[in-house]
Tab-separated table of C-alpha atoms in Angstrom:
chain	number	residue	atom	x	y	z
A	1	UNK	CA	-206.335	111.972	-16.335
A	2	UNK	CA	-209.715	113.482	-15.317
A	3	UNK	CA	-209.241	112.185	-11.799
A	4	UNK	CA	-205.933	114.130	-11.715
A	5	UNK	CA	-207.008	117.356	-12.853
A	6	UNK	CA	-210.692	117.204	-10.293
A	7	UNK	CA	-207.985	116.579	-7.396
A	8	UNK	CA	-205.687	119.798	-8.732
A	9	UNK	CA	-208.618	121.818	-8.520
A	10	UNK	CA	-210.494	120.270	-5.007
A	11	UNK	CA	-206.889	121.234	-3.953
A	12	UNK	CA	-206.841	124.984	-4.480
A	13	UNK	CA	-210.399	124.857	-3.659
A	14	UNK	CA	-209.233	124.008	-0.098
A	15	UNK	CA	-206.017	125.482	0.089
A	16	UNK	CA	-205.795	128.088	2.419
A	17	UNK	CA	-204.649	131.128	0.900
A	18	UNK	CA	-204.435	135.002	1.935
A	19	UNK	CA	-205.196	135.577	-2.163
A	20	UNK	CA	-207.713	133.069	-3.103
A	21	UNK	CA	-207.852	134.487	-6.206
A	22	UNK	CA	-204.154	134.913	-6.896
A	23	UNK	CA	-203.433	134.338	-10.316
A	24	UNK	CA	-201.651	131.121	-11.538
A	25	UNK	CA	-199.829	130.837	-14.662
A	26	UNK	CA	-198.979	127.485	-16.240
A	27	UNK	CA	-198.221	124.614	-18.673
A	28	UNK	CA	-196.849	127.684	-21.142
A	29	UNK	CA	-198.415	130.757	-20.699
A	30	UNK	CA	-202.251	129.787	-19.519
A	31	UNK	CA	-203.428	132.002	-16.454
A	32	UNK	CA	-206.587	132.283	-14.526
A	33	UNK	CA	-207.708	133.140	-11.186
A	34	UNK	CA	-209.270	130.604	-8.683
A	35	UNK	CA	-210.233	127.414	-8.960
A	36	UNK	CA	-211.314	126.349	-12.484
A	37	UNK	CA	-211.948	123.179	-13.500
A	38	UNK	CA	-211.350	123.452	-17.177
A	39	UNK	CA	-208.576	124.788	-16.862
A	40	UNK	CA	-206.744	121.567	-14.661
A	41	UNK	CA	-208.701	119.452	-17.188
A	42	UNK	CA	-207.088	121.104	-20.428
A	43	UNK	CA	-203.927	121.406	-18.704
A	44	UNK	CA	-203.262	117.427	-17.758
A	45	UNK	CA	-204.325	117.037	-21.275
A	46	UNK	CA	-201.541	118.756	-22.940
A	47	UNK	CA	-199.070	117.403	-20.157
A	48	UNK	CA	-196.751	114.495	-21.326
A	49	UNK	CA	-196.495	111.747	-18.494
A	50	UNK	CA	-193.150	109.771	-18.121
A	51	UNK	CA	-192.546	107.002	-15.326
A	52	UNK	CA	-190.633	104.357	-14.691
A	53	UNK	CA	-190.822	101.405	-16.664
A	54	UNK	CA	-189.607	98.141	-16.929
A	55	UNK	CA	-189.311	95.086	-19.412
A	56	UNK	CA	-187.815	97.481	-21.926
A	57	UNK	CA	-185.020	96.555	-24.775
A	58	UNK	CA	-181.221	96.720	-22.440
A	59	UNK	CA	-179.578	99.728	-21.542
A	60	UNK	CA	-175.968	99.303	-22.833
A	61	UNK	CA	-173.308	98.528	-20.173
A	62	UNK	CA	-172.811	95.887	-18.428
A	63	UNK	CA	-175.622	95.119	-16.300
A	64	UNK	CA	-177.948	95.447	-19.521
A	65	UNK	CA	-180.642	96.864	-17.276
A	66	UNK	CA	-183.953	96.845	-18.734
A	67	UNK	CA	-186.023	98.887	-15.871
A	68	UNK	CA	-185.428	102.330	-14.493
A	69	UNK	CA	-187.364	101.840	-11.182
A	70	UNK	CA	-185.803	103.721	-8.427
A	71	UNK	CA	-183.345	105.666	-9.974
A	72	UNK	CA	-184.463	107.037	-13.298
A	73	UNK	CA	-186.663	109.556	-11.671
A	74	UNK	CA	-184.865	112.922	-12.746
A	75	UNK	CA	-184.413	110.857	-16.699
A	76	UNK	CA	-187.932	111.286	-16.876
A	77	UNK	CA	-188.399	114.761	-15.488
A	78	UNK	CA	-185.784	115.826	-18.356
A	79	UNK	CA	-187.993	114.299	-20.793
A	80	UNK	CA	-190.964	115.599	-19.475
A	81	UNK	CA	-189.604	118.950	-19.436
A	82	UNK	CA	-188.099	118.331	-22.986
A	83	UNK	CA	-191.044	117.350	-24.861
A	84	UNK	CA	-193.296	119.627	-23.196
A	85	UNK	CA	-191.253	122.305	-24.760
A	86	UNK	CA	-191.244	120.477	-27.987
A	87	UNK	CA	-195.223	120.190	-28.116
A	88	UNK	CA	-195.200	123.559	-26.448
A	89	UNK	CA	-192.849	125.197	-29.756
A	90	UNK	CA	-194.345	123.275	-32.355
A	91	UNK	CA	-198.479	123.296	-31.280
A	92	UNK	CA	-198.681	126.224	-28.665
A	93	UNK	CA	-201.199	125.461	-25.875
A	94	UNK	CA	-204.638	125.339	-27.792
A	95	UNK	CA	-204.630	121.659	-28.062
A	96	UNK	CA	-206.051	118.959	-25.710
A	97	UNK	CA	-205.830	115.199	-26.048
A	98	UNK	CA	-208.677	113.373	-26.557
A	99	UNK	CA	-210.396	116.877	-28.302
A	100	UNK	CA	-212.189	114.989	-31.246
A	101	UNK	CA	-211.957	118.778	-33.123
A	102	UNK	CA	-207.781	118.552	-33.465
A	103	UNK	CA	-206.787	118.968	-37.266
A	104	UNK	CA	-204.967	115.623	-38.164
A	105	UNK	CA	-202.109	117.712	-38.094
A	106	UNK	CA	-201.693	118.222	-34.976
A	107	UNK	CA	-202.165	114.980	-33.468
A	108	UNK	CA	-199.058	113.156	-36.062
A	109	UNK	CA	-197.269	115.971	-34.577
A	110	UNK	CA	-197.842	114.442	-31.205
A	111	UNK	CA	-197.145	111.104	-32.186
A	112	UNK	CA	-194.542	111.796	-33.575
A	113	UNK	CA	-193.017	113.911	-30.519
A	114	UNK	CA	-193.552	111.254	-27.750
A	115	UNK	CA	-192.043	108.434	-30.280
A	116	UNK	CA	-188.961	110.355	-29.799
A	117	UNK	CA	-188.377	109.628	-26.219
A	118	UNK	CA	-190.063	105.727	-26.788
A	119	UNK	CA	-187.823	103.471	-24.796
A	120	UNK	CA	-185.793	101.987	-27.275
A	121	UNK	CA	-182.161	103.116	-28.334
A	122	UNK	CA	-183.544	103.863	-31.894
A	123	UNK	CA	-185.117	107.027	-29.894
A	124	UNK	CA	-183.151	110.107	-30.303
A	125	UNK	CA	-184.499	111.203	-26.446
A	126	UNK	CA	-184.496	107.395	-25.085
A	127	UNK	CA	-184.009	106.105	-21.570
A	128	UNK	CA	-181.273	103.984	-23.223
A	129	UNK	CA	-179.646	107.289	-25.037
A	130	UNK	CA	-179.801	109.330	-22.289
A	131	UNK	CA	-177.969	106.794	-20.044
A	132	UNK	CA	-175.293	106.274	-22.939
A	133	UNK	CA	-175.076	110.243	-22.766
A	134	UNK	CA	-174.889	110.368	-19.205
A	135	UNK	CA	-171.882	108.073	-19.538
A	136	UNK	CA	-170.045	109.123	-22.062
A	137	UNK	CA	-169.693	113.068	-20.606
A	138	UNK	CA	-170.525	111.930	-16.625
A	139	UNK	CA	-168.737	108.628	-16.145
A	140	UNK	CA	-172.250	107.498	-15.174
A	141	UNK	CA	-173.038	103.903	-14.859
A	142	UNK	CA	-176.037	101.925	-14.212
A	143	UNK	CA	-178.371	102.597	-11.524
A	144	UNK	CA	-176.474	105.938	-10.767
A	145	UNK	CA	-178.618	108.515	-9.620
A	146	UNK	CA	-178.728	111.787	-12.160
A	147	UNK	CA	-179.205	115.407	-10.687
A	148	UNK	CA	-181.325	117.691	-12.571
A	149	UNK	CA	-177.934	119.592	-13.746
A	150	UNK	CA	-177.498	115.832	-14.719
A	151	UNK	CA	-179.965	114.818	-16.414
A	152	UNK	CA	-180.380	118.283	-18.590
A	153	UNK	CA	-176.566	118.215	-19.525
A	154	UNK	CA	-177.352	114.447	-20.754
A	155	UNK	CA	-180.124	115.737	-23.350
A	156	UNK	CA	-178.085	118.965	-23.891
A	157	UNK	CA	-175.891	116.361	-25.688
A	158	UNK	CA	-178.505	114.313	-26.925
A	159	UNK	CA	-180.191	117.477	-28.693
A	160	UNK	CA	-177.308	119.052	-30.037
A	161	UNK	CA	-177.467	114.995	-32.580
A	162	UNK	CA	-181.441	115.275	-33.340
A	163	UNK	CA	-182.480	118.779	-33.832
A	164	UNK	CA	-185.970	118.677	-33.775
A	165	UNK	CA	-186.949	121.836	-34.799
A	166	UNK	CA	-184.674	124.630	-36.234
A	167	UNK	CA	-182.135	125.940	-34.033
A	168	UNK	CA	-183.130	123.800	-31.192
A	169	UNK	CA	-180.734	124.547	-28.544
A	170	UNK	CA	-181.029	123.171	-24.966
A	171	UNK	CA	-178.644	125.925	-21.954
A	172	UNK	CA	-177.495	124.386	-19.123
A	173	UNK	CA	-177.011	126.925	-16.129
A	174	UNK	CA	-174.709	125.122	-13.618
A	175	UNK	CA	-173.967	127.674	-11.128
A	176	UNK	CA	-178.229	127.996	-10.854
A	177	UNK	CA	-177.998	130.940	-12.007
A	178	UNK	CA	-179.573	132.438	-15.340
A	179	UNK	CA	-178.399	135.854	-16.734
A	180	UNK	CA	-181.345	137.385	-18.690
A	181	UNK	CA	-179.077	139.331	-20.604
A	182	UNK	CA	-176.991	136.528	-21.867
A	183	UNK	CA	-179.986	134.082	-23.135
A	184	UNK	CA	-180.820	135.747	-26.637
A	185	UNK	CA	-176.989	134.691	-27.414
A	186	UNK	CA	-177.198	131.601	-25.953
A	187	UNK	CA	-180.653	130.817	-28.088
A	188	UNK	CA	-178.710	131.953	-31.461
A	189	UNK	CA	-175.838	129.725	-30.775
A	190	UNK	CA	-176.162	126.344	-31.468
A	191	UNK	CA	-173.494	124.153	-31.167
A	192	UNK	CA	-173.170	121.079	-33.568
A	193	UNK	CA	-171.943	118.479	-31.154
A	194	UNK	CA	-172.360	119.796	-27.830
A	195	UNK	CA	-169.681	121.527	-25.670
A	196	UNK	CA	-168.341	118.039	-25.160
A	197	UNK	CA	-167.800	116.746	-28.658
A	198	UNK	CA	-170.379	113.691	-28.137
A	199	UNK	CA	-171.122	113.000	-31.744
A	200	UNK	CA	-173.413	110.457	-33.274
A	201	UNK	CA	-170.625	108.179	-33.692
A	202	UNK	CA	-170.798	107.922	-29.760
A	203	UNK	CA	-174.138	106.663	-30.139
């Protein structure tokens, strides 16, 4: 993780830029201007990392895959994305992994957050769940490929079941376009099964 954050900064170190010292904001709200080490470094810290994997219990369906290699990239941006948000809400973006000074706290919390996307269907955020989701509103089947409109209406579903916080909601804008106007009503409404009625049962 060190290695990635020295290349993020030797990056904008080189970079060629008409405002070197432009200023960047990131991973929830940090901002500085120029090249700074610590920052990168605190940053990949506090970034959750999902990637293909393989050897994992069967998707359900008939091909029972158990790998997502080469087509469950945008599945793992959405849980990136997802529990980034989740770690983001429930911690802020004081925390760093590794940081010997976190309260015990803090680092269940973590645990707990990233054992909700584990790859096993017992995972409210799952490969396996997501793919089930995917199916059950998209007529997806194995080794299709998800968009990101995809992928974010799969754990739209898949959130709307496990609420992890109070009045977790998660807005899909399918048109790619978002209406400032309309999201405080869109935050205050949560539905309980999704606009597509998938229901635990489902699962």
């Amino acid at each position: 993780m060190e290695e990635v954050a020295a290349r993020a900064a030797n990056f904008l170190r080189g970079a060629p830029s008409s405002q070197p010292h432009h200023k960047i904001w990131m991973a929830g709200g940090i901002e500085f201007e120029g090249p700074n080490m610590e920052f990168w470094s605190r940053a990949a810290f506090r970034t959750v990392w999902f990637s293909y994997r393989r050897d994992f219990p069967p998707i359900e369906g008939p091909q029972r895959l158990t790998t997502d290699a080469g087509w469950g990239c945008t599945l793992r941006s959405a849980q990136m994305m997802f529990s980034q948000c989740l770690l983001t809400t429930l911690l802020g973006t004081g925390w760093k992994l590794g940081d010997n000074k976190l309260p015990a706290g803090v680092t269940s919390t973590i645990c707990e957050v990233i054992k909700w996307f584990a790859d096993t269907p017992d995972s409210p955020y799952s490969i396996q769940n997501l793919c089930k989701a995917g199916n059950f509103i998209l007529g997806k089947n194995g080794t299709d490929w998800y968009s990101p409109s995809h992928a974010a209406l799969a754990m739209q579903q898949l959130v709307a079941i496990h609420k992890p916080c109070a009045d977790t909601t998660v807005q899909v804008f399918v048109d790619n376009t978002i209406y400032v106007d309309q999201l405080p009503s869109f935050c205050s409404t949560v539905s309980e099964a999704g606009p597509h009625n998938f229901t635990s049962d489902a699962l």
